[in-house]
Coordinates of N, CA, C and O in Angstrom, one line a residue:
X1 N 0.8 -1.2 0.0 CA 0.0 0.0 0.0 C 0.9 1.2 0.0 O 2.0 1.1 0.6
X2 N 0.6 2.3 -0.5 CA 1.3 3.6 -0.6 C 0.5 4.7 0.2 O -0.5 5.3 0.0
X3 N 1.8 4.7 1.4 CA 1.6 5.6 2.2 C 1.4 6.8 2.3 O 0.8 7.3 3.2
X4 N 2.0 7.7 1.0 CA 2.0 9.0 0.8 C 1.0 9.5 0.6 O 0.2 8.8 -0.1
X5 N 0.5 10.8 1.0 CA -0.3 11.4 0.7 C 0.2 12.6 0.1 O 1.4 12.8 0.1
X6 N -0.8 13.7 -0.7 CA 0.0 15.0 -1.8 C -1.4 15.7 -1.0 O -2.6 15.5 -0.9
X7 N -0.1 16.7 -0.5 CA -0.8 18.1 0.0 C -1.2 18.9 -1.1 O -0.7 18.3 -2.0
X8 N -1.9 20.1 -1.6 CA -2.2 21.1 -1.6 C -1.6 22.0 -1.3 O -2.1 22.5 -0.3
X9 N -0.8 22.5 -1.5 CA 0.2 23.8 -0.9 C -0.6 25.6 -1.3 O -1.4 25.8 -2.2
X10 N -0.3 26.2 -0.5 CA -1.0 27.4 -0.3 C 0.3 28.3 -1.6 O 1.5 28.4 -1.3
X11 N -0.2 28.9 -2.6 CA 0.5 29.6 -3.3 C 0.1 31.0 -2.9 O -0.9 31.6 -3.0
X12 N 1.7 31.6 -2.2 CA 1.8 33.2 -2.3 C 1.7 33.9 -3.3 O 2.4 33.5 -4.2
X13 N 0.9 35.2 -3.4 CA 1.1 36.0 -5.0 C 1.7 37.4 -4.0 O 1.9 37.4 -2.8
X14 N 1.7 38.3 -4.8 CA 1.5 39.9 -4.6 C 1.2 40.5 -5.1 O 1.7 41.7 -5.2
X15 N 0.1 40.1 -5.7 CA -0.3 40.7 -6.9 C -1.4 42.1 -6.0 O -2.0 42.9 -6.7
X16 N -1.3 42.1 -5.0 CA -2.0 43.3 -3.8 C -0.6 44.3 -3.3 O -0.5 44.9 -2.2
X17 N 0.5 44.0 -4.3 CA 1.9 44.3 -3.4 C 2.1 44.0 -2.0 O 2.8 44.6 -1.1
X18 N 1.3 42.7 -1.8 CA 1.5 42.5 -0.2 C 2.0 40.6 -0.6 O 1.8 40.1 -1.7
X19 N 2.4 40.0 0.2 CA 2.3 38.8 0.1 C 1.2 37.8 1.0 O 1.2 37.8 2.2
X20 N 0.6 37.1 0.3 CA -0.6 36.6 0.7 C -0.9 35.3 0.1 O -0.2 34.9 -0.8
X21 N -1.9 34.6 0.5 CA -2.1 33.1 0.0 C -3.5 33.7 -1.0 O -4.3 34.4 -0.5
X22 N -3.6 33.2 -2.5 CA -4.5 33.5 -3.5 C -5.8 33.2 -3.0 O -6.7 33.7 -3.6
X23 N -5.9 32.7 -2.4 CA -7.2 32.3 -1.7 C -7.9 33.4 -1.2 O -9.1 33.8 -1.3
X24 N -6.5 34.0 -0.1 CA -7.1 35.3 0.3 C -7.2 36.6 0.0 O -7.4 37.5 0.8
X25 N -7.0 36.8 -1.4 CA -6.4 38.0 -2.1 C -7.9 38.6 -2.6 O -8.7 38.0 -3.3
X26 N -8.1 39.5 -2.2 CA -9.6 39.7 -2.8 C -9.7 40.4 -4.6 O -10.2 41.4 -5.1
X27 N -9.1 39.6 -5.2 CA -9.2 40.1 -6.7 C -9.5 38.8 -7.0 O -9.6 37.9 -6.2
X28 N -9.9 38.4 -8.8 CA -9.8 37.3 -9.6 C -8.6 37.4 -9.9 O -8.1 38.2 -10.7
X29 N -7.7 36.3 -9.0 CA -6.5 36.0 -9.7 C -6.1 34.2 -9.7 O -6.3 33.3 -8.8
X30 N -5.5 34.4 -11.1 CA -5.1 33.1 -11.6 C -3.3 32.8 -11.0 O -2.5 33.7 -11.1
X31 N -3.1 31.9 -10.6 CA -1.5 32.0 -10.2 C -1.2 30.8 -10.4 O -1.7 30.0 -9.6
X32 N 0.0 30.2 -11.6 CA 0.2 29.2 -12.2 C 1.5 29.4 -11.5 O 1.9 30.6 -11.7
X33 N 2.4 28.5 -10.6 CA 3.9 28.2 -10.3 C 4.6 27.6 -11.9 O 4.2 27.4 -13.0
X34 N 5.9 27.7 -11.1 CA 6.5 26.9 -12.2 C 6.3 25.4 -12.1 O 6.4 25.1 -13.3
X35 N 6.1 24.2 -11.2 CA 5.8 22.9 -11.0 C 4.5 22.9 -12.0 O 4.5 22.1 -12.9
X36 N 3.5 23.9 -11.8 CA 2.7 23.5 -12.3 C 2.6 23.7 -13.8 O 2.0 22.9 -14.5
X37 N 3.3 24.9 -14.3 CA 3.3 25.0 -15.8 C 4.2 23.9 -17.0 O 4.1 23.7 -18.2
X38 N 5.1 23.2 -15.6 CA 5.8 22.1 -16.3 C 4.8 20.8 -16.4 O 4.5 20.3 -17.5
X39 N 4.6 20.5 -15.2 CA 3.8 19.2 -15.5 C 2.0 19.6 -17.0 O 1.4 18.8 -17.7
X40 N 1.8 20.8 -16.7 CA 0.9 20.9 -18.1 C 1.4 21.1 -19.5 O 0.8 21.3 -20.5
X41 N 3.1 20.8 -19.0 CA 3.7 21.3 -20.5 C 3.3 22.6 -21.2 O 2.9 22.8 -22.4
X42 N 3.4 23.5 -20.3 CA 2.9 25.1 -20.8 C 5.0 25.5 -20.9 O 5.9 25.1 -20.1
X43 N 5.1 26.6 -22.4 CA 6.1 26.5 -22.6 C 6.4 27.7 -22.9 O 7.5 28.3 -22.9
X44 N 4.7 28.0 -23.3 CA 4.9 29.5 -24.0 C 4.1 30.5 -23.4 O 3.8 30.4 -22.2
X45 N 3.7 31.6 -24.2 CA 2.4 32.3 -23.4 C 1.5 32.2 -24.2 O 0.4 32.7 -24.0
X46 N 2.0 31.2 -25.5 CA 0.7 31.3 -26.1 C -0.2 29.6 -25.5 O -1.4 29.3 -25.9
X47 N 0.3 29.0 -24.9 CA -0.1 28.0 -24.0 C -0.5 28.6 -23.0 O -1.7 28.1 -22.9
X48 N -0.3 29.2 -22.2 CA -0.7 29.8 -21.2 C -2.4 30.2 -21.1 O -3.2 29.8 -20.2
X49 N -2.6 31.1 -22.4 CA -3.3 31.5 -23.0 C -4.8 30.6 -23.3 O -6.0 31.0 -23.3
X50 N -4.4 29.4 -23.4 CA -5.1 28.1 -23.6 C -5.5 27.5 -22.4 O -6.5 26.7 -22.3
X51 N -4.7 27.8 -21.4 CA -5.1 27.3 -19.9 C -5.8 28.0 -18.9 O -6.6 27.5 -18.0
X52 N -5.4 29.3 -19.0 CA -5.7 30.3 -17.7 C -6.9 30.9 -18.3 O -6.7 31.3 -19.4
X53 N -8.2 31.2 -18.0 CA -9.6 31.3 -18.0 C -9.5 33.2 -18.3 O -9.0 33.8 -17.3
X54 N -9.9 34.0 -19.4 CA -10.1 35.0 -20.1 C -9.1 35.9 -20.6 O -9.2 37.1 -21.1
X55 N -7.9 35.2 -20.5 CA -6.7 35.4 -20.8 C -6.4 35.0 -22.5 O -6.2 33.9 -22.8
X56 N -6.4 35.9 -23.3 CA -6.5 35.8 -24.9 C -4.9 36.4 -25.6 O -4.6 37.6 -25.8
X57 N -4.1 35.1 -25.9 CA -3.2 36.0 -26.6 C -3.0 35.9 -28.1 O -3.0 34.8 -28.7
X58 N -2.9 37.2 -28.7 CA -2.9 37.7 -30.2 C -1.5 37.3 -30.7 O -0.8 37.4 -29.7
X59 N -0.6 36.9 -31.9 CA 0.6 36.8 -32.0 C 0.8 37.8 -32.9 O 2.0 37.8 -33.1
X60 N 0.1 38.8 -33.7 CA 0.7 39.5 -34.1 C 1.6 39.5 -35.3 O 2.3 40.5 -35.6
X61 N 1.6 38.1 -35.9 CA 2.6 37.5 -36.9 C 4.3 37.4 -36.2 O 5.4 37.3 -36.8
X62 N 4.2 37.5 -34.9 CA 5.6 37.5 -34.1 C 5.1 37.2 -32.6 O 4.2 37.8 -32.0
X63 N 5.9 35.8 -32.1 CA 5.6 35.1 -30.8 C 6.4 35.7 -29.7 O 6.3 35.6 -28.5
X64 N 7.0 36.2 -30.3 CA 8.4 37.2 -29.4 C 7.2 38.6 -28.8 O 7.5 39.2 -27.8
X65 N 6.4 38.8 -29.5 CA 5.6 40.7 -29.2 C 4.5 40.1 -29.2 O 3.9 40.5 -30.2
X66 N 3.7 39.1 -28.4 CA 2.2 38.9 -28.5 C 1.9 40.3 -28.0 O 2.6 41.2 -27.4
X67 N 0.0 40.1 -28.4 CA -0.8 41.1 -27.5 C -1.5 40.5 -26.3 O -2.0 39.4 -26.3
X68 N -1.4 40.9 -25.7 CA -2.3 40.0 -24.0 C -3.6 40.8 -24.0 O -3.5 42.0 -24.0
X69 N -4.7 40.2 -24.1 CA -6.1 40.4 -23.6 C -6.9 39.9 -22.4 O -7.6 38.9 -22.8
X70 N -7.1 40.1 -21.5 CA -7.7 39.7 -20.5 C -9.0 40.4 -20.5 O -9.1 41.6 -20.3
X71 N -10.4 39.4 -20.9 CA -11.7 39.7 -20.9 C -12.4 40.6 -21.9 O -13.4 41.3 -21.8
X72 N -11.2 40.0 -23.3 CA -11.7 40.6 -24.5 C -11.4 42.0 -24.1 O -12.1 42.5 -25.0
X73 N -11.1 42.7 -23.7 CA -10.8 44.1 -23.6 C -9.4 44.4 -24.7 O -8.5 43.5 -24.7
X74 N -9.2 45.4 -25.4 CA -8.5 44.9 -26.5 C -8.7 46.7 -27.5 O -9.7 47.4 -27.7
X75 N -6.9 46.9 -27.9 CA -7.3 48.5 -28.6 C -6.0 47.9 -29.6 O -5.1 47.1 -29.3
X76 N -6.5 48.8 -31.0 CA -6.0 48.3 -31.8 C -4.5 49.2 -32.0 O -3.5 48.7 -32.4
X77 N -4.6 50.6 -31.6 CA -3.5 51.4 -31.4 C -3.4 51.9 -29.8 O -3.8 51.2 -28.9
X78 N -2.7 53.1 -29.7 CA -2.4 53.7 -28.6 C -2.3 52.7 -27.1 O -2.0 51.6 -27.3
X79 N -2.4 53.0 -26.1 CA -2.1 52.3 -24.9 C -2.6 51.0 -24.8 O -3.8 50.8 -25.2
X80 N -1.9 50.2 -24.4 CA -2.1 48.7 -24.0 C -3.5 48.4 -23.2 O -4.0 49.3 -22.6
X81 N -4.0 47.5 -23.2 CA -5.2 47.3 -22.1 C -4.8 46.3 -21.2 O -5.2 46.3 -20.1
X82 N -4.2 45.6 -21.4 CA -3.4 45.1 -19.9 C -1.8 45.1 -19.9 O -0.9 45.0 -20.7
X83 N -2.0 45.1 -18.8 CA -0.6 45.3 -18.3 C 0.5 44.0 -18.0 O 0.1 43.0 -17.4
X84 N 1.9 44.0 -18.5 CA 2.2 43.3 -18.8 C 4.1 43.6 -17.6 O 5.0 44.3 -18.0
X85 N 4.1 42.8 -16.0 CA 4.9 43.0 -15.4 C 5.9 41.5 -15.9 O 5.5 40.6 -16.6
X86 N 7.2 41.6 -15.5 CA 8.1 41.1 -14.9 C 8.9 41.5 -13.6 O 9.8 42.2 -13.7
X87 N 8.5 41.1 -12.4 CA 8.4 41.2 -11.1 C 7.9 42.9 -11.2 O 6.9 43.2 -11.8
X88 N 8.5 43.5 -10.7 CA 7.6 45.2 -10.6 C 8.1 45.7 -12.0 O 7.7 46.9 -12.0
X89 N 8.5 45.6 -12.7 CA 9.0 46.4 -14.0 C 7.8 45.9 -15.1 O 7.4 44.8 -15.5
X90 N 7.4 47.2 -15.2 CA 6.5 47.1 -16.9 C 6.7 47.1 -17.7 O 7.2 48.1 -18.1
X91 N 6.7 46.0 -18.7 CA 6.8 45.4 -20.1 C 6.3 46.3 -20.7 O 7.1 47.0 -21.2
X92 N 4.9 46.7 -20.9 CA 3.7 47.1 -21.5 C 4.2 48.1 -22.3 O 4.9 49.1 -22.0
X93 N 3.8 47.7 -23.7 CA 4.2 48.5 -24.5 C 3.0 49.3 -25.7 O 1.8 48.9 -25.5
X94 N 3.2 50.3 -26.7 CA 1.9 51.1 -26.9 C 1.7 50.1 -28.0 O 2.5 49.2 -28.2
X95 N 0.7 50.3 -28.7 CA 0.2 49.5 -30.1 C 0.4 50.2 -30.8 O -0.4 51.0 -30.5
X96 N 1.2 50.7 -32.0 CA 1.0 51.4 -33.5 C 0.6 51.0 -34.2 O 0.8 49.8 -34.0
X97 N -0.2 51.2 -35.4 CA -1.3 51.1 -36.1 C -0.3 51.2 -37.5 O 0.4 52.2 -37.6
X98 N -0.1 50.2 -38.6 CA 0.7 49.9 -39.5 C -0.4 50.5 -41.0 O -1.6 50.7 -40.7
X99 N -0.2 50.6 -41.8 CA -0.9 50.3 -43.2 C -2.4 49.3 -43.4 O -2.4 48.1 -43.7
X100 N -3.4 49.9 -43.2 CA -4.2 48.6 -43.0 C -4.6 48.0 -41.9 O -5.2 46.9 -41.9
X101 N -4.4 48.8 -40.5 CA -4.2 48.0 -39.1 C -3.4 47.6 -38.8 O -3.3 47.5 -37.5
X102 N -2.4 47.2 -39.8 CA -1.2 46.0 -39.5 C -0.7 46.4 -37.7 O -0.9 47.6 -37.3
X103 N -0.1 45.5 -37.0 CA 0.4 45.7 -36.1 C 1.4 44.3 -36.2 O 1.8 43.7 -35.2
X104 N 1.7 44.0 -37.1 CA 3.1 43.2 -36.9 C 3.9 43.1 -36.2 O 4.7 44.1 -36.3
X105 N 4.4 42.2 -35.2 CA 5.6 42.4 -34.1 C 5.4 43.5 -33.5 O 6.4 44.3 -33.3
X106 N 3.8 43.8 -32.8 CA 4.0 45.3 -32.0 C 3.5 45.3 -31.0 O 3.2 46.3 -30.4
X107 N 3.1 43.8 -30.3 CA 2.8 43.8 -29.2 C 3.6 44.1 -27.9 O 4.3 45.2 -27.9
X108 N 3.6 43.5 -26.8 CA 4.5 43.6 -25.6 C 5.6 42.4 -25.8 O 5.2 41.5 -26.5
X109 N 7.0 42.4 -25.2 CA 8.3 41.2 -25.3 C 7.3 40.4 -23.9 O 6.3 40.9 -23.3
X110 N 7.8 39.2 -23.8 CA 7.3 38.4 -22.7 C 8.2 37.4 -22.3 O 8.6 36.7 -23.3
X111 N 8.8 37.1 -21.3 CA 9.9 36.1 -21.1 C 9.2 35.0 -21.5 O 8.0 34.8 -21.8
X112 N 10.7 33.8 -21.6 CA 10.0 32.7 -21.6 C 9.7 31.9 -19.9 O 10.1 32.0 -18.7
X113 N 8.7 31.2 -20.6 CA 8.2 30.6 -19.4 C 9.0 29.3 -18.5 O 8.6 28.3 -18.0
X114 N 10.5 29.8 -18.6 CA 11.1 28.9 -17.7 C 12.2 29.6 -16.6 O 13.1 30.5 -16.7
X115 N 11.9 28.9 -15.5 CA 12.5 29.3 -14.1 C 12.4 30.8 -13.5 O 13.1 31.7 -13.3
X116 N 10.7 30.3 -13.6 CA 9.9 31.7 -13.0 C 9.1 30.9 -11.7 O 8.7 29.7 -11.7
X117 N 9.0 32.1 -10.5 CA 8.5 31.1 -9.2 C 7.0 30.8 -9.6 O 6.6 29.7 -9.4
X118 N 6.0 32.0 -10.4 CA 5.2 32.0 -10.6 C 4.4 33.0 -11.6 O 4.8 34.1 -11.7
X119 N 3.4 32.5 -12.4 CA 2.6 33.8 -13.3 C 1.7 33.8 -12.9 O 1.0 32.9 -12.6
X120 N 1.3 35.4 -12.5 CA 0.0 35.9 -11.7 C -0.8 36.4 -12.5 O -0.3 37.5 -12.8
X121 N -2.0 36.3 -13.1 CA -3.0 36.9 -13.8 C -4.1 37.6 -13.2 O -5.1 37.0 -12.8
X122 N -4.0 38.7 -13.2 CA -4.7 39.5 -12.4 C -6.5 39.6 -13.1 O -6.5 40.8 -13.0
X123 N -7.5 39.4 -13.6 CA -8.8 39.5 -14.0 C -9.4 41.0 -13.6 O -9.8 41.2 -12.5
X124 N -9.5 41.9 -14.5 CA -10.7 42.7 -14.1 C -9.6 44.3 -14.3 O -8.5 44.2 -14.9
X125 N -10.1 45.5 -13.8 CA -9.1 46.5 -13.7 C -8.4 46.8 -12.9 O -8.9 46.6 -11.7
X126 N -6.9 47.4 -12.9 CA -6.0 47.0 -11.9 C -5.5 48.4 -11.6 O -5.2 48.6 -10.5
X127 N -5.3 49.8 -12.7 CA -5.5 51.0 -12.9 C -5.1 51.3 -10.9 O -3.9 51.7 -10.9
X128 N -5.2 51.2 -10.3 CA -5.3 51.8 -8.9 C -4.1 50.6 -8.7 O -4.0 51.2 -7.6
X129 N -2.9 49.5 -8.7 CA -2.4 49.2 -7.8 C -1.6 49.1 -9.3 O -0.5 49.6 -8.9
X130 N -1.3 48.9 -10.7 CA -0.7 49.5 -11.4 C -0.7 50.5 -13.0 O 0.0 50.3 -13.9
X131 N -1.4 51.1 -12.9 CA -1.3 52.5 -13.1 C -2.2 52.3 -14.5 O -3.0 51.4 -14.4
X132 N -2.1 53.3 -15.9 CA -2.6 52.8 -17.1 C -2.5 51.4 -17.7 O -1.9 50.6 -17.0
X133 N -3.0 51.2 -18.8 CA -3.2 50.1 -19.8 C -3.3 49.0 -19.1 O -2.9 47.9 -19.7
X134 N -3.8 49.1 -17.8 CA -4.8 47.7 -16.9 C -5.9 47.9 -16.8 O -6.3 47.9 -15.6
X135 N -6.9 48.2 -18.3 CA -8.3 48.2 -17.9 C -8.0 46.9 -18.3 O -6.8 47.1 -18.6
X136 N -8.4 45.6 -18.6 CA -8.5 44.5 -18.8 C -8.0 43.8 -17.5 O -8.6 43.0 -16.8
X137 N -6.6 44.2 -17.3 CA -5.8 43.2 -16.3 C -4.8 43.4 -16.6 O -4.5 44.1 -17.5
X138 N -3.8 42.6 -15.5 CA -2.8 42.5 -15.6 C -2.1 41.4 -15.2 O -2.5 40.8 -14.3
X139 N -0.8 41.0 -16.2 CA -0.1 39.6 -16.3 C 1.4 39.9 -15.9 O 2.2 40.6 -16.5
X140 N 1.3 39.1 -14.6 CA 2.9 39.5 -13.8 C 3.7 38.1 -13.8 O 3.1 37.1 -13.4
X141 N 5.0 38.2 -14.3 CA 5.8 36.8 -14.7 C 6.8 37.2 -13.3 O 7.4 38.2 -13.5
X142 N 6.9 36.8 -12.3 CA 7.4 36.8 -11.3 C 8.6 35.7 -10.8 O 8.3 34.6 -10.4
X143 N 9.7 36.3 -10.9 CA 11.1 35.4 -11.2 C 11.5 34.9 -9.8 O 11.1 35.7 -9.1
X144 N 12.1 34.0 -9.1 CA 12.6 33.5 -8.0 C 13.6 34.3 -7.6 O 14.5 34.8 -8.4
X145 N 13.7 34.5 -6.1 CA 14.8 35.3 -5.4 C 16.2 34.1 -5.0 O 16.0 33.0 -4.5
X146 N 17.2 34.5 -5.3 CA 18.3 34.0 -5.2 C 18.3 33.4 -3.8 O 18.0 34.2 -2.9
X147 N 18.6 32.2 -3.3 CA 18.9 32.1 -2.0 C 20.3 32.8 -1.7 O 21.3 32.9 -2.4
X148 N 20.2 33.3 -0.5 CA 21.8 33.9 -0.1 C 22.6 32.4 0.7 O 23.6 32.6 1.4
X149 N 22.2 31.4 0.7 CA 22.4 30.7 1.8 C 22.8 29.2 1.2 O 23.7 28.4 1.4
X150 N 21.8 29.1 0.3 CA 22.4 27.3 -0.6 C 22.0 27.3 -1.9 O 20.8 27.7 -2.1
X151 N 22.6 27.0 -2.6 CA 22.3 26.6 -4.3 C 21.1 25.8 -5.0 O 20.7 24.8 -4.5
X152 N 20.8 26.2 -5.8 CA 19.8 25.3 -6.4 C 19.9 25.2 -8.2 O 20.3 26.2 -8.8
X153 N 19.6 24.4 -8.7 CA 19.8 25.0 -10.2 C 18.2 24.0 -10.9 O 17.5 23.2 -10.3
X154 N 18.1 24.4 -12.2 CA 16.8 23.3 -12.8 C 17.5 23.4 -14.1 O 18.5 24.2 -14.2
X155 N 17.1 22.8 -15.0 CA 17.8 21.7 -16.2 C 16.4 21.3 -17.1 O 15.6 20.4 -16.7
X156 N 16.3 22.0 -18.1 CA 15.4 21.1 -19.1 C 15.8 20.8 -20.3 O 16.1 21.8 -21.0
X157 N 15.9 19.9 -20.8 CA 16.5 18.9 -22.1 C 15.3 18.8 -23.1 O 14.5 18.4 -22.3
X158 N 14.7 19.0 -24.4 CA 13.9 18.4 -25.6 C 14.1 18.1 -26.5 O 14.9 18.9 -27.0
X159 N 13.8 17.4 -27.2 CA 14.3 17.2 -28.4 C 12.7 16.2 -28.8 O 11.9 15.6 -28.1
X160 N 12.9 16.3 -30.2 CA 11.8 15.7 -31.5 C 12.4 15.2 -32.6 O 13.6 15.5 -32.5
X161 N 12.2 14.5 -33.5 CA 12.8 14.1 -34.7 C 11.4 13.9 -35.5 O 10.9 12.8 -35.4
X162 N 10.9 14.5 -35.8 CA 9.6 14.7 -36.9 C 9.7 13.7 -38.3 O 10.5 13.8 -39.2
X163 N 9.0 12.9 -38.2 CA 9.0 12.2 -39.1 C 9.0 12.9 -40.6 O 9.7 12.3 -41.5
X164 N 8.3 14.2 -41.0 CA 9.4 15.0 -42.0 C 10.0 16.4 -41.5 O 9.5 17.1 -40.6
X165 N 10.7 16.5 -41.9 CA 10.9 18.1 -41.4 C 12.5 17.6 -40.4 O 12.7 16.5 -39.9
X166 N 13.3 18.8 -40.5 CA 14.2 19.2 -39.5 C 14.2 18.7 -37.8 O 13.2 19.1 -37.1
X167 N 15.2 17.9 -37.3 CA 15.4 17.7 -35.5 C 15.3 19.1 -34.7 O 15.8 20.3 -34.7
X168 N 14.2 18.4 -34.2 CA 14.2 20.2 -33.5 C 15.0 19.7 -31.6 O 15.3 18.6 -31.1
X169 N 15.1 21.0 -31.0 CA 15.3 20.8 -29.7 C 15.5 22.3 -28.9 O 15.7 23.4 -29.3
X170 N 15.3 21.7 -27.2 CA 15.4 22.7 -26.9 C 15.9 22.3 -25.4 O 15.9 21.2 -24.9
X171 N 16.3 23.4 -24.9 CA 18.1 23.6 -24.0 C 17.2 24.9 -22.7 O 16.6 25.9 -23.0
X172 N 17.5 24.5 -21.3 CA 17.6 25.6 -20.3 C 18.1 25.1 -19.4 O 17.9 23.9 -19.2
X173 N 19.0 25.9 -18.6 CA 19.9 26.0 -17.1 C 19.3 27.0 -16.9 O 18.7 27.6 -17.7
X174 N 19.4 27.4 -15.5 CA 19.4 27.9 -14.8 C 19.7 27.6 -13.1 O 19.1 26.7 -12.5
X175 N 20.6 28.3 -12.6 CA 21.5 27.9 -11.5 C 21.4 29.5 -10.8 O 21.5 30.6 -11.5
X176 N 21.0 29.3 -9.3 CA 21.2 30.2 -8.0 C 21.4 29.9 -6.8 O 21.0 28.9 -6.3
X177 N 22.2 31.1 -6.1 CA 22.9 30.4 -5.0 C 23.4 31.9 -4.1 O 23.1 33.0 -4.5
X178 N 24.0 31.9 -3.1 CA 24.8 32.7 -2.9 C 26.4 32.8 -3.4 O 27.2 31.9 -3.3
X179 N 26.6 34.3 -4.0 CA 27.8 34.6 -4.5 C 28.5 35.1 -3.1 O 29.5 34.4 -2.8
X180 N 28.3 35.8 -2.5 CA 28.9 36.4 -1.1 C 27.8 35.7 0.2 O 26.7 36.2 0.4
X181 N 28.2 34.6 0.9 CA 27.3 34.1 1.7 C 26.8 34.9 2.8 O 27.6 35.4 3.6
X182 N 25.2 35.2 2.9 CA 24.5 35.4 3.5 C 24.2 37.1 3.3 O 23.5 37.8 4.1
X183 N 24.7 37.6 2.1 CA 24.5 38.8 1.7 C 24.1 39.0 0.3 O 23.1 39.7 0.1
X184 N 24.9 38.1 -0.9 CA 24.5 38.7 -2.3 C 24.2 37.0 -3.1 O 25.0 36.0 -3.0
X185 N 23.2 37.0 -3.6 CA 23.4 36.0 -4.3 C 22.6 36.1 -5.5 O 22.6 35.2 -6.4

């Protein structure tokens, strides 16, 4: 018989600039860890997009500059409608309006989705805790803090061989630790 039981763990966000368990955060917010984006094989944001409930992304003819929509809220030029963090720094970028509508590669950059603690999807308007182009919401990619104290690193390896077409593959490290113990790392 197998003894183990699997907890439930309480995921902290900040998406209130406070730290708190999502449960008790009084907004609609979605908070995907990194354990969990792995085991759903989410790789991109345009996966993301597919999982996380009113979260709509545009590619723009470029995967590198999607547009992020949260609840259909959505402008074809000038200011973003949601907002688009990596820990407190805003991504969010304006929309220009090309020949025709075109917006080719003019969305917001977005990291990739690996060896991040967590992505926070904020639902609804956010304008009061960060600033314009969150009437829709806002999508915070929130990166892990260095321990000052012991190392850690993660490792993902892929590869395919497509029965036609080119070997494809794909490569990430990432390693953290303390550089000066118990001050910088």
């Amino acid at each position: 018989a197998n003894d183990t039981v699997d907890v439930l763990a309480d995921v902290v966000v900040t998406a209130t600039r406070q730290a708190d368990t999502v449960n008790r955060v009084p907004l609609s917010v979605s908070a995907v860890t990194q354990r969990s984006l792995d085991q759903q094989g989410i790789k991109t944001v345009q996966d993301l997009g597919r999982t996380v409930p009113a979260l709509t992304i545009l590619n723009n003819n470029n995967s590198m500059t999607p547009t992020l929509t949260i609840r259909g809220i959505y402008a074809n030029t000038g200011a973003a409608t949601t907002g688009v963090y990596l820990d407190d720094t805003s991504l969010t970028k304006r929309q220009v309006s090309g020949p025709g509508g075109n917006t080719n590669g003019n969305g917001t950059p977005v990291p990739p989705l690996f060896d991040l603690e967590r992505v926070e999807v904020l639902r609804g308007p956010q304008g009061t805790l960060y600033g314009g182009s969150s009437q829709g919401g806002t999508v915070r990619f929130i990166t892990p803090t260095p321990s000052l104290t012991t190392w850690s690193g993660n490792a993902r390896v892929e590869g395919s061989l497509p029965h036609t077409g080119d070997p494809r593959y794909e490569a990430g490290l990432a390693i953290g630790g303390p550089i000066v113990q118990d001050k910088l790392g």
